[in-house]
Amino acid sequence: MSKTLVILAHPNLEVSRVNRCWQQELLQHPQEITLHELYKEYPDWQIDVAREQQLLEQYDHIILQFPLYWYSYPPLLKKWVDEVFAYGWAYGSTGDRLKGKYFSVAMSIGNHEVNYLPGGSVQFTVEQVLAPFKASLHHVGAIELPHFAFFGASFQATDEQVEQSAVDYVEYIRNGSAVVEQG
Ligand SMILES: Cc1cc2nc3c(=O)[nH]c(=O)nc-3n(C[C@H](O)[C@H](O)[C@H](O)COP(=O)(O)O)c2cc1C
């Protein structure tokens, strides 16, 4: 089975519950999963674009993992996309390096799932929130796989629920890998 690259972006992993639990679980599976932690790699925010592009070129299955902040990515991940998905590399007449690669997102979400359903208090579904991500993938010719989400992270999720979500996350990654293998 092909290996999966997880790009983790959490600005404050020391106080995280969900993403830190997921990080610890992913580290148990180094044969299947490469974990790349942006805030650890680039504490000064000076992203080595060539290095990041070379890393992406080695994988067909890539997951962006982050806590949902203002219905979007944390800022270093936004900077990473801005810089790494560059003209002439990711798009433009000579930019095809992400074409045909499989991407998805894995998010922890503060609010409850019911509030992201049609008619819910958020007024937008997760699929709608992910519109910029979807459009970006379309722009570079990448293929989107279904997202993984843990809801209610701000509302005292139990340790058992968080731990179970980490197990489910690894299973989700394996299922995605199987899809990628089948092409
Ligand atoms: C700056 C900030 C913005 C946030 N924006 C949202 C949001 O737009 N929607 C939401 O459901 N939760 C939001 N939250 C809650 C986070 O998604 C939640 O704290 C996070 O998923 C918990 O994951 P962690 O335990 O890994 O830190 C926000 C939290 C912060 C600190």
PDB file of N, CA and C in Angstrom, residues 64-109:
ATOM      1  N   LEU A  64      -4.333  17.212   4.509  1.00  0.00           N
ATOM      2  CA  LEU A  64      -4.078  18.431   5.278  1.00  0.00           C
ATOM      3  C   LEU A  64      -4.868  18.313   6.578  1.00  0.00           C
ATOM      4  N   GLN A  65      -4.157  18.294   7.693  1.00  0.00           N
ATOM      5  CA  GLN A  65      -4.793  18.131   9.009  1.00  0.00           C
ATOM      6  C   GLN A  65      -4.665  19.428   9.816  1.00  0.00           C
ATOM      7  N   PHE A  66      -5.788  19.886  10.381  1.00  0.00           N
ATOM      8  CA  PHE A  66      -5.752  21.167  11.107  1.00  0.00           C
ATOM      9  C   PHE A  66      -7.022  21.337  11.938  1.00  0.00           C
ATOM     10  N   PRO A  67      -6.977  22.229  12.932  1.00  0.00           N
ATOM     11  CA  PRO A  67      -8.199  22.635  13.621  1.00  0.00           C
ATOM     12  C   PRO A  67      -8.886  23.716  12.791  1.00  0.00           C
ATOM     13  N   LEU A  68     -10.185  23.644  12.660  1.00  0.00           N
ATOM     14  CA  LEU A  68     -10.898  24.664  11.875  1.00  0.00           C
ATOM     15  C   LEU A  68     -10.892  25.985  12.633  1.00  0.00           C
ATOM     16  N   TYR A  69     -10.306  27.005  12.031  1.00  0.00           N
ATOM     17  CA  TYR A  69     -10.236  28.351  12.623  1.00  0.00           C
ATOM     18  C   TYR A  69     -10.940  29.316  11.674  1.00  0.00           C
ATOM     19  N   TRP A  70     -11.969  29.960  12.169  1.00  0.00           N
ATOM     20  CA  TRP A  70     -12.734  30.893  11.345  1.00  0.00           C
ATOM     21  C   TRP A  70     -13.069  30.282   9.984  1.00  0.00           C
ATOM     22  N   TYR A  71     -13.568  29.047  10.063  1.00  0.00           N
ATOM     23  CA  TYR A  71     -14.058  28.320   8.881  1.00  0.00           C
ATOM     24  C   TYR A  71     -12.981  28.172   7.816  1.00  0.00           C
ATOM     25  N   SER A  72     -11.728  28.050   8.262  1.00  0.00           N
ATOM     26  CA  SER A  72     -10.625  28.017   7.309  1.00  0.00           C
ATOM     27  C   SER A  72      -9.411  27.328   7.936  1.00  0.00           C
ATOM     28  N   TYR A  73      -8.303  27.344   7.197  1.00  0.00           N
ATOM     29  CA  TYR A  73      -7.039  26.809   7.696  1.00  0.00           C
ATOM     30  C   TYR A  73      -6.415  27.761   8.723  1.00  0.00           C
ATOM     31  N   PRO A  74      -5.597  27.248   9.634  1.00  0.00           N
ATOM     32  CA  PRO A  74      -4.719  28.152  10.402  1.00  0.00           C
ATOM     33  C   PRO A  74      -3.751  28.860   9.439  1.00  0.00           C
ATOM     34  N   PRO A  75      -3.235  30.015   9.837  1.00  0.00           N
ATOM     35  CA  PRO A  75      -2.540  30.880   8.869  1.00  0.00           C
ATOM     36  C   PRO A  75      -1.272  30.307   8.238  1.00  0.00           C
ATOM     37  N   LEU A  76      -0.500  29.498   8.948  1.00  0.00           N
ATOM     38  CA  LEU A  76       0.726  28.967   8.324  1.00  0.00           C
ATOM     39  C   LEU A  76       0.384  27.982   7.210  1.00  0.00           C
ATOM     40  N   LEU A  77      -0.721  27.289   7.343  1.00  0.00           N
ATOM     41  CA  LEU A  77      -1.125  26.375   6.269  1.00  0.00           C
ATOM     42  C   LEU A  77      -1.583  27.174   5.047  1.00  0.00           C
ATOM     43  N   LYS A  78      -2.258  28.280   5.293  1.00  0.00           N
ATOM     44  CA  LYS A  78      -2.657  29.141   4.161  1.00  0.00           C
ATOM     45  C   LYS A  78      -1.402  29.670   3.453  1.00  0.00           C
ATOM     46  N   LYS A  79      -0.409  30.081   4.225  1.00  0.00           N
ATOM     47  CA  LYS A  79       0.848  30.581   3.641  1.00  0.00           C
ATOM     48  C   LYS A  79       1.532  29.467   2.853  1.00  0.00           C
ATOM     49  N   TRP A  80       1.500  28.272   3.412  1.00  0.00           N
ATOM     50  CA  TRP A  80       2.113  27.114   2.762  1.00  0.00           C
ATOM     51  C   TRP A  80       1.464  26.867   1.397  1.00  0.00           C
ATOM     52  N   VAL A  81       0.138  26.869   1.363  1.00  0.00           N
ATOM     53  CA  VAL A  81      -0.557  26.669   0.080  1.00  0.00           C
ATOM     54  C   VAL A  81      -0.207  27.814  -0.877  1.00  0.00           C
ATOM     55  N   ASP A  82      -0.250  29.028  -0.392  1.00  0.00           N
ATOM     56  CA  ASP A  82       0.053  30.191  -1.247  1.00  0.00           C
ATOM     57  C   ASP A  82       1.425  30.057  -1.907  1.00  0.00           C
ATOM     58  N   GLU A  83       2.392  29.579  -1.144  1.00  0.00           N
ATOM     59  CA  GLU A  83       3.771  29.565  -1.640  1.00  0.00           C
ATOM     60  C   GLU A  83       4.136  28.270  -2.377  1.00  0.00           C
ATOM     61  N   VAL A  84       3.649  27.159  -1.855  1.00  0.00           N
ATOM     62  CA  VAL A  84       4.070  25.860  -2.412  1.00  0.00           C
ATOM     63  C   VAL A  84       3.310  25.526  -3.703  1.00  0.00           C
ATOM     64  N   PHE A  85       2.037  25.889  -3.768  1.00  0.00           N
ATOM     65  CA  PHE A  85       1.247  25.640  -4.980  1.00  0.00           C
ATOM     66  C   PHE A  85       1.561  26.770  -5.976  1.00  0.00           C
ATOM     67  N   ALA A  86       2.783  26.775  -6.441  1.00  0.00           N
ATOM     68  CA  ALA A  86       3.288  27.920  -7.199  1.00  0.00           C
ATOM     69  C   ALA A  86       3.008  27.812  -8.695  1.00  0.00           C
ATOM     70  N   TYR A  87       2.935  28.971  -9.317  1.00  0.00           N
ATOM     71  CA  TYR A  87       2.803  29.045 -10.777  1.00  0.00           C
ATOM     72  C   TYR A  87       4.016  28.365 -11.428  1.00  0.00           C
ATOM     73  N   GLY A  88       3.757  27.580 -12.442  1.00  0.00           N
ATOM     74  CA  GLY A  88       4.857  26.889 -13.128  1.00  0.00           C
ATOM     75  C   GLY A  88       5.197  25.556 -12.483  1.00  0.00           C
ATOM     76  N   TRP A  89       4.703  25.351 -11.270  1.00  0.00           N
ATOM     77  CA  TRP A  89       4.904  24.056 -10.598  1.00  0.00           C
ATOM     78  C   TRP A  89       3.541  23.367 -10.410  1.00  0.00           C
ATOM     79  N   ALA A  90       2.621  24.080  -9.781  1.00  0.00           N
ATOM     80  CA  ALA A  90       1.306  23.476  -9.515  1.00  0.00           C
ATOM     81  C   ALA A  90       0.275  23.840 -10.586  1.00  0.00           C
ATOM     82  N   TYR A  91       0.446  24.962 -11.226  1.00  0.00           N
ATOM     83  CA  TYR A  91      -0.520  25.396 -12.243  1.00  0.00           C
ATOM     84  C   TYR A  91       0.194  26.261 -13.278  1.00  0.00           C
ATOM     85  N   GLY A  92      -0.535  26.642 -14.312  1.00  0.00           N
ATOM     86  CA  GLY A  92       0.094  27.353 -15.434  1.00  0.00           C
ATOM     87  C   GLY A  92       0.485  26.333 -16.498  1.00  0.00           C
ATOM     88  N   SER A  93       0.987  26.807 -17.633  1.00  0.00           N
ATOM     89  CA  SER A  93       1.197  25.899 -18.770  1.00  0.00           C
ATOM     90  C   SER A  93       2.201  24.793 -18.459  1.00  0.00           C
ATOM     91  N   THR A  94       3.155  25.050 -17.560  1.00  0.00           N
ATOM     92  CA  THR A  94       4.132  23.996 -17.233  1.00  0.00           C
ATOM     93  C   THR A  94       3.910  23.430 -15.816  1.00  0.00           C
ATOM     94  N   GLY A  95       2.871  23.856 -15.164  1.00  0.00           N
ATOM     95  CA  GLY A  95       2.679  23.447 -13.762  1.00  0.00           C
ATOM     96  C   GLY A  95       1.683  22.323 -13.610  1.00  0.00           C
ATOM     97  N   ASP A  96       2.190  21.102 -13.544  1.00  0.00           N
ATOM     98  CA  ASP A  96       1.275  19.960 -13.452  1.00  0.00           C
ATOM     99  C   ASP A  96       1.671  18.969 -12.357  1.00  0.00           C
ATOM    100  N   ARG A  97       2.456  19.396 -11.391  1.00  0.00           N
ATOM    101  CA  ARG A  97       3.032  18.450 -10.430  1.00  0.00           C
ATOM    102  C   ARG A  97       2.027  17.882  -9.428  1.00  0.00           C
ATOM    103  N   LEU A  98       0.892  18.526  -9.281  1.00  0.00           N
ATOM    104  CA  LEU A  98      -0.123  18.002  -8.346  1.00  0.00           C
ATOM    105  C   LEU A  98      -1.265  17.316  -9.091  1.00  0.00           C
ATOM    106  N   LYS A  99      -1.163  17.345 -10.418  1.00  0.00           N
ATOM    107  CA  LYS A  99      -2.222  16.769 -11.235  1.00  0.00           C
ATOM    108  C   LYS A  99      -2.364  15.276 -10.936  1.00  0.00           C
ATOM    109  N   GLY A 100      -3.579  14.850 -10.671  1.00  0.00           N
ATOM    110  CA  GLY A 100      -3.845  13.422 -10.438  1.00  0.00           C
ATOM    111  C   GLY A 100      -3.516  12.948  -9.040  1.00  0.00           C
ATOM    112  N   LYS A 101      -2.964  13.805  -8.194  1.00  0.00           N
ATOM    113  CA  LYS A 101      -2.717  13.403  -6.799  1.00  0.00           C
ATOM    114  C   LYS A 101      -4.022  13.497  -6.015  1.00  0.00           C
ATOM    115  N   TYR A 102      -4.131  12.675  -4.975  1.00  0.00           N
ATOM    116  CA  TYR A 102      -5.345  12.622  -4.159  1.00  0.00           C
ATOM    117  C   TYR A 102      -5.128  13.418  -2.870  1.00  0.00           C
ATOM    118  N   PHE A 103      -6.013  14.354  -2.633  1.00  0.00           N
ATOM    119  CA  PHE A 103      -5.937  15.197  -1.436  1.00  0.00           C
ATOM    120  C   PHE A 103      -7.230  15.081  -0.630  1.00  0.00           C
ATOM    121  N   SER A 104      -7.083  15.269   0.679  1.00  0.00           N
ATOM    122  CA  SER A 104      -8.278  15.470   1.507  1.00  0.00           C
ATOM    123  C   SER A 104      -7.878  16.282   2.728  1.00  0.00           C
ATOM    124  N   VAL A 105      -8.878  16.643   3.534  1.00  0.00           N
ATOM    125  CA  VAL A 105      -8.601  17.344   4.785  1.00  0.00           C
ATOM    126  C   VAL A 105      -9.101  16.508   5.954  1.00  0.00           C
ATOM    127  N   ALA A 106      -8.393  16.620   7.079  1.00  0.00           N
ATOM    128  CA  ALA A 106      -8.816  16.036   8.353  1.00  0.00           C
ATOM    129  C   ALA A 106      -8.853  17.193   9.345  1.00  0.00           C
ATOM    130  N   MET A 107     -10.046  17.463   9.877  1.00  0.00           N
ATOM    131  CA  MET A 107     -10.216  18.668  10.705  1.00  0.00           C
ATOM    132  C   MET A 107     -10.825  18.331  12.046  1.00  0.00           C
ATOM    133  N   SER A 108     -10.368  19.048  13.063  1.00  0.00           N
ATOM    134  CA  SER A 108     -11.138  19.101  14.296  1.00  0.00           C
ATOM    135  C   SER A 108     -11.980  20.366  14.215  1.00  0.00           C
ATOM    136  N   ILE A 109     -13.212  20.254  14.651  1.00  0.00           N
ATOM    137  CA  ILE A 109     -14.180  21.349  14.508  1.00  0.00           C
ATOM    138  C   ILE A 109     -14.795  21.613  15.874  1.00  0.00           C
TER     139      ILE A 109
END
